[in-house]
XYZ file of C-alpha atoms in Angstrom:
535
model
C -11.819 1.187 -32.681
C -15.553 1.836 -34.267
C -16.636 3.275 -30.510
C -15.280 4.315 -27.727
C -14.531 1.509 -24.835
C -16.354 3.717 -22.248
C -19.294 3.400 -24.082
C -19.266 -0.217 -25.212
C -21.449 -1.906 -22.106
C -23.757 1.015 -23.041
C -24.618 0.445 -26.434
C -24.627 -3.533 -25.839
C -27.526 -2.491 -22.992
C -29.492 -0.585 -25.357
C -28.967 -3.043 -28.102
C -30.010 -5.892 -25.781
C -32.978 -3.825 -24.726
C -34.362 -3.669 -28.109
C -33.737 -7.566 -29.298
C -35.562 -8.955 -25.956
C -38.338 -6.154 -27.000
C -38.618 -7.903 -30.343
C -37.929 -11.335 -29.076
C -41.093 -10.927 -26.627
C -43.621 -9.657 -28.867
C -42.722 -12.679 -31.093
C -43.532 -15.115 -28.337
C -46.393 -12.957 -27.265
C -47.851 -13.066 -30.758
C -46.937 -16.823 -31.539
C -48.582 -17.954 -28.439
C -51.796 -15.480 -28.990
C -52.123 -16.723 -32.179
C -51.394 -19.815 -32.063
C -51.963 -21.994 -28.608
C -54.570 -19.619 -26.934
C -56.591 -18.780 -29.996
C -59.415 -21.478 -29.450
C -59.907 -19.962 -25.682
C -59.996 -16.526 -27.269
C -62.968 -14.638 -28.484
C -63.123 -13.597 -31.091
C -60.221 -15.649 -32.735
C -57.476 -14.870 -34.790
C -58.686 -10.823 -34.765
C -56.505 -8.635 -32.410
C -58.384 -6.279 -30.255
C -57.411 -2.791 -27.913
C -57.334 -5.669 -24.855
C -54.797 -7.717 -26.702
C -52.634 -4.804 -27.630
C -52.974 -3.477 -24.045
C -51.807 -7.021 -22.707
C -49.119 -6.984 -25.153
C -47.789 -4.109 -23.995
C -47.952 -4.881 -20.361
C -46.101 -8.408 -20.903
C -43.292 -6.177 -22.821
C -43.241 -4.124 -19.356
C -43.173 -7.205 -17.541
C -39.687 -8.342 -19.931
C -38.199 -5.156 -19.452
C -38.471 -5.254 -15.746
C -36.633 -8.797 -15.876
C -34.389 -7.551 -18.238
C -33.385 -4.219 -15.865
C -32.854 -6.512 -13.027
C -30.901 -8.641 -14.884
C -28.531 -6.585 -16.074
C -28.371 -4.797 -12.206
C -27.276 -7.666 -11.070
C -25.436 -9.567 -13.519
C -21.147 -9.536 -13.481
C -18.526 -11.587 -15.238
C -17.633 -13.051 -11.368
C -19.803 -14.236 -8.549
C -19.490 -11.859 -5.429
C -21.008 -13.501 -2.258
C -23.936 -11.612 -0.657
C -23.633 -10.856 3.073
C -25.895 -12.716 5.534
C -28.673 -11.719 7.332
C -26.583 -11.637 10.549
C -23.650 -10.343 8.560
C -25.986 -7.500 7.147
C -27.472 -6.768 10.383
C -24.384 -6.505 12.489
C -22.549 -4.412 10.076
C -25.631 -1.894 9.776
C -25.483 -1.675 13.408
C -22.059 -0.976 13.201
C -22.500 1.351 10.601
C -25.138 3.352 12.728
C -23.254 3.185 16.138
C -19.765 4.144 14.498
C -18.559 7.083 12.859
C -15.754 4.359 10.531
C -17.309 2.666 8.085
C -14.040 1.749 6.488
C -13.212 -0.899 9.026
C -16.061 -3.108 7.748
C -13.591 -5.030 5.467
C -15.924 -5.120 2.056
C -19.601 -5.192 4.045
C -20.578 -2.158 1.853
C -19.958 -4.119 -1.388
C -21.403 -7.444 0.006
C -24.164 -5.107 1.163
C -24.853 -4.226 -2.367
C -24.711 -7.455 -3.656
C -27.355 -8.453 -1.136
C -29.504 -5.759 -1.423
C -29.383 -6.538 -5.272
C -30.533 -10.020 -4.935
C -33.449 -8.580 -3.184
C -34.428 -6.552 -5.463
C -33.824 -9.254 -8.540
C -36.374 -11.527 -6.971
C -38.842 -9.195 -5.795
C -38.675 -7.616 -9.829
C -39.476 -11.284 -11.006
C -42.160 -12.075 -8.892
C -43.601 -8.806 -10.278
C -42.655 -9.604 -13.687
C -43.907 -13.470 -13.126
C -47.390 -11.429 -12.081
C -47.824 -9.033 -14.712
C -46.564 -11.627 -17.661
C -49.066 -14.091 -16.424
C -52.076 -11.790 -16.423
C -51.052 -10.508 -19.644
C -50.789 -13.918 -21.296
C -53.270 -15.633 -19.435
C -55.911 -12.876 -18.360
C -56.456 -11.727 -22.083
C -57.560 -15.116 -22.996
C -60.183 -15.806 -19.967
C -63.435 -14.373 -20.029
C -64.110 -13.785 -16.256
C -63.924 -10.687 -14.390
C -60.735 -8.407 -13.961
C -60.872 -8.996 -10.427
C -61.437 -12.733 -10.849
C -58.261 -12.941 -13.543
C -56.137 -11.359 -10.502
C -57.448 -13.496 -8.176
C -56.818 -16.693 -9.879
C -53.782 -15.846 -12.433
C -52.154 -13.197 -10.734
C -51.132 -14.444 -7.247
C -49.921 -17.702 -8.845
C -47.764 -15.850 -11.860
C -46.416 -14.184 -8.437
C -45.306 -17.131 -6.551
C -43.918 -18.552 -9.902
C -42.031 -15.209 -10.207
C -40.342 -15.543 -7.040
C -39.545 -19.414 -7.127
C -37.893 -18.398 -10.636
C -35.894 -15.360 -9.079
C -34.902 -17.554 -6.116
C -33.717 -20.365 -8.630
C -31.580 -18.137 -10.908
C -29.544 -16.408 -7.848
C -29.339 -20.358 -6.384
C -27.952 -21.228 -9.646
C -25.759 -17.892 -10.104
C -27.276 -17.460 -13.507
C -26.740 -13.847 -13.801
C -23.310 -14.169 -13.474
C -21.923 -13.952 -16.950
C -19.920 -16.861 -18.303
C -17.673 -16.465 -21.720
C -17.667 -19.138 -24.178
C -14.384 -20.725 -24.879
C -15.067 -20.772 -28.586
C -16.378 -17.576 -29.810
C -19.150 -17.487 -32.129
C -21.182 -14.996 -34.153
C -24.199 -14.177 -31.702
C -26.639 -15.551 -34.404
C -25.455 -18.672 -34.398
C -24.943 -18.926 -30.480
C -28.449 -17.747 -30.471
C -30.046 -20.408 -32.660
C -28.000 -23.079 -30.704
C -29.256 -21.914 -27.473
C -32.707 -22.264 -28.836
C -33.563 -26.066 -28.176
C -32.033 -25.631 -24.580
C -34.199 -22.969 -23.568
C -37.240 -24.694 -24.719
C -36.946 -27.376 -22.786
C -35.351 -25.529 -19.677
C -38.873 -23.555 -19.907
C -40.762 -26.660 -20.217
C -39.641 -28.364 -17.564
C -39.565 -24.868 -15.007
C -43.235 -23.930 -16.091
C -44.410 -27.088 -15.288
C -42.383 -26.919 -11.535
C -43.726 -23.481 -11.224
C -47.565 -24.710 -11.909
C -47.187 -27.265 -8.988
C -45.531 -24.888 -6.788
C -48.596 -22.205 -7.069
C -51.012 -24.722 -7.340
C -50.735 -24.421 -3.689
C -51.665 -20.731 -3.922
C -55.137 -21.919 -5.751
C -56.518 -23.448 -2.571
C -55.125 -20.664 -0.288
C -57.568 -18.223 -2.135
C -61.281 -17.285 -0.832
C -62.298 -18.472 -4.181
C -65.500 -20.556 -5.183
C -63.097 -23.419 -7.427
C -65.488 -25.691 -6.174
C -68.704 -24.273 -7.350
C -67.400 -24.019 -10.829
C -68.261 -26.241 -13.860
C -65.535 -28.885 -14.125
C -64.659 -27.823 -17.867
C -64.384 -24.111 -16.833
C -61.582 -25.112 -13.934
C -59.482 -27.611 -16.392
C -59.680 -24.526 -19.347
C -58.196 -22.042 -16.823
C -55.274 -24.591 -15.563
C -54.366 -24.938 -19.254
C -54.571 -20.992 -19.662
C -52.364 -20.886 -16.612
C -49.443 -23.139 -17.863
C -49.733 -21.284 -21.129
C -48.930 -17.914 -19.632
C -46.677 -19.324 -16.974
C -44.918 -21.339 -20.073
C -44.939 -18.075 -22.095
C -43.484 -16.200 -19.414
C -40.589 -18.659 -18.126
C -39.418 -18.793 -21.813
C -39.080 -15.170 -22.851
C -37.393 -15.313 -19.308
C -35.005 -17.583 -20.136
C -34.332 -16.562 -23.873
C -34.070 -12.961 -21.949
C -30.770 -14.695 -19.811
C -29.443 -16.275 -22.959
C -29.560 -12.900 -25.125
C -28.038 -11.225 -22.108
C -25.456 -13.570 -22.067
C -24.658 -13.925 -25.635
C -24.742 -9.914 -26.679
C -22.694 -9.173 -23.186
C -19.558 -11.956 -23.818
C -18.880 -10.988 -27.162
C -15.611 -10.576 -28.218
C -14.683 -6.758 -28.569
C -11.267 -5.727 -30.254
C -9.337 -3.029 -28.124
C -7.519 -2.030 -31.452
C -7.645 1.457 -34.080
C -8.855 0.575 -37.355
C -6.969 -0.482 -39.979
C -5.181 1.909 -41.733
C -5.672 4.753 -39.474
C -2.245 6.328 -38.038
C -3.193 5.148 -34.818
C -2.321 1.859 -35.874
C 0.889 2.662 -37.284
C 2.118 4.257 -34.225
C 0.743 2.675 -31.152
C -1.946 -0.041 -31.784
C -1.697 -1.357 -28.463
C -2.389 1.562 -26.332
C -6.456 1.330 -26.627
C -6.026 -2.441 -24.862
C -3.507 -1.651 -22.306
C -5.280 2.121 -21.702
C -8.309 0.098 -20.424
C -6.268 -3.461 -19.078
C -4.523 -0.388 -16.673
C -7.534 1.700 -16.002
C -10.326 -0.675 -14.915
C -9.195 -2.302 -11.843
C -12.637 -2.887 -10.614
C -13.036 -6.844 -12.111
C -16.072 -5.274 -14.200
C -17.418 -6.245 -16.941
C -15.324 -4.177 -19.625
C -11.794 -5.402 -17.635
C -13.217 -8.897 -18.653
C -13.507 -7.988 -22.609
C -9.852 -6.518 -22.612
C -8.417 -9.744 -21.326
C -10.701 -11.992 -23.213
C -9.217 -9.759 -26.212
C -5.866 -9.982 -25.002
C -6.318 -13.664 -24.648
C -6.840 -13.908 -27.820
C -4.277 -11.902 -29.633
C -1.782 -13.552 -27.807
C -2.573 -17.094 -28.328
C -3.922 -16.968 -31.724
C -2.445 -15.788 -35.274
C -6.059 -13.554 -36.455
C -4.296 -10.288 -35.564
C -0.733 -11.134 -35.565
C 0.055 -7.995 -36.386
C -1.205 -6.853 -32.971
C 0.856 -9.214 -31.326
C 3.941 -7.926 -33.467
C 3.370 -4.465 -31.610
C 4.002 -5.935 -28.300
C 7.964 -6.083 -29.209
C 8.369 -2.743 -30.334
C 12.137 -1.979 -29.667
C 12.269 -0.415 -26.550
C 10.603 -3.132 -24.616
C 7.948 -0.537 -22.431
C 4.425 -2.246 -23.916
C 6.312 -5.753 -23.576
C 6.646 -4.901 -19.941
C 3.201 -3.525 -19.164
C 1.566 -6.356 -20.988
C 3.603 -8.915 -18.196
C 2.182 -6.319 -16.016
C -1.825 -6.929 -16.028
C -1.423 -10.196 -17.067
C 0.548 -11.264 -13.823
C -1.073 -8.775 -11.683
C -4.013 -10.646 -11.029
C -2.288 -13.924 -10.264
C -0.236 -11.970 -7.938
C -3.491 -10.915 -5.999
C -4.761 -14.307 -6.048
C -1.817 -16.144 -4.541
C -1.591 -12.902 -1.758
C -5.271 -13.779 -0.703
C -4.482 -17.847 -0.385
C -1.773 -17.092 1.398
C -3.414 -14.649 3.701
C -6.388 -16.332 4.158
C -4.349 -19.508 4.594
C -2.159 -17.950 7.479
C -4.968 -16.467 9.102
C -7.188 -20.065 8.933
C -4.372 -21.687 10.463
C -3.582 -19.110 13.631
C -7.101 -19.872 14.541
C -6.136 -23.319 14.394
C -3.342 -22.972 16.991
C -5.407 -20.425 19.249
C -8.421 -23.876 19.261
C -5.532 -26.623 19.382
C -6.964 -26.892 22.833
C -10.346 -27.079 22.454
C -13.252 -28.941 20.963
C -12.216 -27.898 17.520
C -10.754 -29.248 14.232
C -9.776 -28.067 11.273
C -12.487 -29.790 9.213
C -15.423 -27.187 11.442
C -13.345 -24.262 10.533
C -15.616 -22.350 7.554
C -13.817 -21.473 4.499
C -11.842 -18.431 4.613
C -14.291 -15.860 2.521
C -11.543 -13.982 0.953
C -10.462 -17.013 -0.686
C -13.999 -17.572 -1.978
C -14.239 -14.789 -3.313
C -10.755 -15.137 -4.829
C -11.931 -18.160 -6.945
C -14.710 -16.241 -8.408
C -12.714 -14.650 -10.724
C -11.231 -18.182 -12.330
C -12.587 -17.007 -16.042
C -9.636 -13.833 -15.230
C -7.048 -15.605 -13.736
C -6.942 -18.534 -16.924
C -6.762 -15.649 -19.718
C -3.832 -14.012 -17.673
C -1.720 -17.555 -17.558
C -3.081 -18.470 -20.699
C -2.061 -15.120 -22.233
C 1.593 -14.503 -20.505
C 2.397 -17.888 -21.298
C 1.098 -17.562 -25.341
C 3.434 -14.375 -25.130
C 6.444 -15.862 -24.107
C 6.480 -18.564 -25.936
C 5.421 -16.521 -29.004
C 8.625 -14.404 -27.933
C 11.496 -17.347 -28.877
C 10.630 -16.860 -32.776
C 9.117 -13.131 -33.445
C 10.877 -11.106 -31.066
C 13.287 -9.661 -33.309
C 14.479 -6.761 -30.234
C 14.853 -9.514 -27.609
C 12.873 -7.379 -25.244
C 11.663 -10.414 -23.447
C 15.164 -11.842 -22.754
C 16.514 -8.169 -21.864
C 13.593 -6.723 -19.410
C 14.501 -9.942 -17.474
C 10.342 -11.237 -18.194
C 11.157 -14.854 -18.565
C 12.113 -14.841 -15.161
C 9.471 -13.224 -13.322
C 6.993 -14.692 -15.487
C 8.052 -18.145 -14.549
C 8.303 -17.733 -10.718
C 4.818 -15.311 -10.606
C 3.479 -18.729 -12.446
C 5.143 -21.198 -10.443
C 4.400 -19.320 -7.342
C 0.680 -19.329 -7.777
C 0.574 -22.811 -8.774
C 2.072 -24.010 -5.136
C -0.311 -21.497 -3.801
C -3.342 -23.527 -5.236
C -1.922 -26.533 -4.575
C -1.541 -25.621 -1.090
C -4.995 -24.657 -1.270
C -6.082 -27.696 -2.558
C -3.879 -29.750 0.265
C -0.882 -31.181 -1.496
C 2.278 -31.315 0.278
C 5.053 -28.697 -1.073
C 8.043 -29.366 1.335
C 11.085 -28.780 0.484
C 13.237 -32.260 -0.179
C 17.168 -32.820 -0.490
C 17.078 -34.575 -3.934
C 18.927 -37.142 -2.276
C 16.143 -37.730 0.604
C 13.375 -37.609 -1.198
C 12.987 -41.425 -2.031
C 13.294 -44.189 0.917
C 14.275 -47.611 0.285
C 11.233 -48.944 -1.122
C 11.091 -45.924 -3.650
C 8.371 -44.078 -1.377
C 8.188 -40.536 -1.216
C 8.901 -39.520 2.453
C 7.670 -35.933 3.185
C 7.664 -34.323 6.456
C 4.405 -34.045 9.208
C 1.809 -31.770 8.296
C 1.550 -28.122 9.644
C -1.433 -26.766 10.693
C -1.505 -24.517 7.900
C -1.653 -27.813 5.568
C -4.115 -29.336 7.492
C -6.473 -26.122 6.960
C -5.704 -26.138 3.346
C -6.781 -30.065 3.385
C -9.946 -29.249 5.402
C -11.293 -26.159 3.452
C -10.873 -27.982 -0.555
C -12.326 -31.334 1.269
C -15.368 -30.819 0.014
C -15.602 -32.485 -3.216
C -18.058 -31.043 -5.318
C -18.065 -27.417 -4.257
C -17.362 -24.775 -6.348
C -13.957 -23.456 -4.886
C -13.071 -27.315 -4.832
C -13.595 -27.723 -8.701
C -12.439 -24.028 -9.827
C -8.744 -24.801 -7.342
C -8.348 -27.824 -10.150
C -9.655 -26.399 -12.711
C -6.824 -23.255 -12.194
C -4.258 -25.705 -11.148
C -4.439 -27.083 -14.828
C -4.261 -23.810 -16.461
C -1.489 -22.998 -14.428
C 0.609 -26.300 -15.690
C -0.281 -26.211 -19.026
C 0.762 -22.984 -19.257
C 4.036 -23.718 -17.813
C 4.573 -26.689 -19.491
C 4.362 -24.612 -22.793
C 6.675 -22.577 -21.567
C 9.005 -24.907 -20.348
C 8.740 -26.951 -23.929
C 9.809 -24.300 -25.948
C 12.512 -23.064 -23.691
C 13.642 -26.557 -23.008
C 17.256 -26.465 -24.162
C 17.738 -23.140 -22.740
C 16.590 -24.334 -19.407
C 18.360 -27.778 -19.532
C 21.796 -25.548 -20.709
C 21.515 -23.103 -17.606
C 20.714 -26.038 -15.057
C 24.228 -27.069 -16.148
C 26.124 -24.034 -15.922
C 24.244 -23.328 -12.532
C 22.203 -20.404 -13.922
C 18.525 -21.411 -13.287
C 17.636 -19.461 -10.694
C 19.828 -16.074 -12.239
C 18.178 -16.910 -16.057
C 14.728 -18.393 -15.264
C 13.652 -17.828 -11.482
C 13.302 -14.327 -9.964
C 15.837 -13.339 -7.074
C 13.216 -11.539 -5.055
C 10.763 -12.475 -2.933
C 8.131 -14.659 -4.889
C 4.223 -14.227 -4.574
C 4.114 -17.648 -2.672
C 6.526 -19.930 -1.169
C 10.026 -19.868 -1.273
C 12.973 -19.270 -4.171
C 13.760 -22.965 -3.228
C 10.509 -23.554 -3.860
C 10.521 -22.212 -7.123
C 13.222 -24.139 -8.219
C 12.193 -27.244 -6.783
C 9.203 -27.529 -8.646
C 10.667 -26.069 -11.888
C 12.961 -29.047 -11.879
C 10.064 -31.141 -11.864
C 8.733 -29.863 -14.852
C 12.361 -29.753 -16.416
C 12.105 -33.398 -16.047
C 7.621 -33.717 -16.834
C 6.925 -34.811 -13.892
C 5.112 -32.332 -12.526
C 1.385 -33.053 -11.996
């Protein structure tokens, strides 16, 4: 590797730091120069007041950026509520265990970070827009506070408030993977007119502020009053789109591909060129931003043929990285279909405790850990995406047969299937168990068995069409059969040939206890997909 992985999110930072510094005093400069020039005097000729606002609209970037990248993660972790918050620092003041909170302090953080991220941009929205604005209005200091100031404030926070409404600092990885020049230039029209439309938004929302102000608007010359609304929606314009190129840079410089891997030609990659990814896959358990990059780059060595010879070091001979590389890919499927199920369970004994009262399933809120769950989807598609590339990679290069011999096909297959039924359950599709020769009545309709409570809680909480643990559960549920499916294609005879001789569930399904569901489970649905009809 060129760096270290410890010290890769640091040098993107700094890097980012310095192209939104250069990125800023181009739009600074362009919009001097350029749009504000006629109010300025004199024109065209830079002055210590211009370089001074300069500098303080850089300060006013930087504090958006620092925010931004305080707050910003690959997943979206919900913020506690303002009851939530205030019961559990009560609870943290009147008790000596904070441990028994069950994730407050983290949701804590998260909250007290959104704070802070809005508060930051309404100062940034303040000191950007009497930068922009101020330096280009020839009335007092204290009258370019009065009149630019408060509003670049209220736009601030509207813009804050907007971005953590639309979970915009939560960092989202491109399924095609660009060189971050290109992605820049192609983000370029969409920010423009994201800032258009936003600045103009923002100028009606602190319009408001304008007549709230013990200001004399009224006693001013007509043409003085329409010259300082333009000046406004210049510097709120100004400010909005370094804002937004600010979130794009972020985004792009943050979610680019980095290669876990020695360099070429070193001994390192001779003798163990896979220990770099699985050192930091293994190490960083924390869903952070550098666990993200190692799957994203094990993603991609698995299901592509760039650095085949990467993948070749997966099936060394004696089948160890093979194993681990099963390992974090199905670990955090495993912890996804633990937390439907447990949330599930739990969801549904409150059911049966209110079977006598007022209550149905459909006013029962969604369980939170199962929420949160789905906010790692980006995570949980690389993993099936990049267990399933390996295995079916495995049928043609591995020359060892550590795949067939470390008994992988197996438990890759049930961890797989076993997550699928827990989304579908999730999602509210029926997963009973059927005698094949029960499962059609006369009129070739499926009969299936009354629903549980537990079903009817999974039908209630993914009712909502439209929200986001509705669309991510069907989104996953797609990975999840696609990447069975390619499984099951290129292991077809193999399957078809131990279905015969009775040797499914020995050669293909696990004998232990699966994630979710049952081994008849399992093998219920694998038949299904033996046959395509699974869907």
């Amino acid at each position: 590797m060129s760096q270290p992985a410890t010290t890769i999110i640091h040098h993107r930072f700094i890097s980012f730091l310095l192209w939104q510094t250069i990125q800023s005093t181009l739009i600074f400069t362009l919009i001097k120069t350029l749009i504000l020039s006629p109010f300025t005097s004199p024109q065209f000729l830079p002055s210590f007041f211009t370089i001074f606002s300069l500098l303080t609209f850089l300060f006013s970037s930087l504090l958006f950026s620092l925010s931004l990248h305080s707050l910003s993660s690959p997943s979206f972790r919900r913020p506690a509520s303002p009851s939530a918050l205030a019961l559990g620092l009560l609870r943290l003041v009147f008790t000596s265990n904070a441990s028994s909170d069950n994730g407050f302090v983290s949701r804590a953080r998260v909250s007290f970070g959104v704070v802070v991220f809005v508060c930051v941009s309404g100062v940034s929205g303040f000191v950007g827009v009497v930068s922009v604005a101020g330096s280009s209005c020839s009335a007092s200091f204290g009258a370019v506070i009065g009149r630019f100031g408060f509003r670049g404030l209220v736009g601030g926070l509207v813009y804050g408030l907007y971005c953590v409404f639309c979970r915009r600092f939560v960092l989202v990885f491109p399924i095609v993977q660009r060189p971050p020049f290109f992605s820049y230039k192609m983000g370029l029209p969409s920010a423009f007119k994201q800032a258009l439309s936003l600045s103009v938004a923002f100028f009606l929302f602190s319009g408001v502020a304008v007549w709230l102000l013990p200001e004399d608007h009224k006693g001013r010359v007509a043409g003085g009053f329409f010259a300082e609304q333009v000046i406004y929606y210049i510097g709120s314009f100004a400010v909005v789109l370094s804002s937004e190129l600010i979130l794009h840079l972020h985004k792009i410089l943050h979610t680019k591909r980095f290669v876990f891997a020695p360099v070429k030609g070193t001994a390192a990659m001779e003798t163990n060129a896979s220990e770099p990814l699985l050192a930091t896959l293994e190490e960083n358990c924390s869903r952070s931003l550098l666990q993200y990059l190692a799957y994203l780059d094990l993603n991609m060595v698995c299901g592509n043929n760039i650095d085949s010879w990467r993948r070749a070091s997966f099936f060394e001979e004696t089948g160890e990285t093979y194993k681990r590389v099963v390992a974090v890919c199905l670990r955090p499927l495993e912890q996804l279909a633990s937390k439907i199920a447990e949330g599930l369970e739990s969801s549904a004994d409150n059911v049966n405790k209110l079977s006598h009262q007022l209550s149905s399933p459909n006013d029962i809120r969604q369980s939170s850990e199962i929420l949160e769950a789905f906010g790692d989807f980006q995570l949980y598609a690389w993993c099936a995406q990049a267990v399933a590339s390996l295995e079916v990679h495995s049928h043609k290069e591995d020359r060892f047969g550590v795949a067939q011999l470390s008994g992988s096909h197996a438990i890759v297959l049930s961890t797989l299937l076993g997550c699928l039924l827990a989304v579908e359950t999730f999602m509210g599709k029926k997963i009973n168990l059927q005698s094949p020769n029960h499962m059609l009545g006369p009129a070739g309709i499926k009969w299936a068995t009354n629903s549980t409570a537990r079903r009817e809680i999974a039908t209630a909480m993914s009712k909502k069409r439209g929200s986001p643990s509705h669309l991510k559960s069907y989104a996953l549920a797609d990975v999840l059969k696609t990447s069975i499916y390619a499984i099951v294609s290129e292991f077809h005879d193999e399957m078809l040939s131990s279905a015969k001789l009775g040797l499914l569930v020995k050669d293909w399904v696990s004998s232990g206890k699966p994630v979710y569901g049952s081994v008849e489970l399992l093998v219920q649905k694998l038949h299904f997909f033996l046959n395509f009809q699974a869907s």
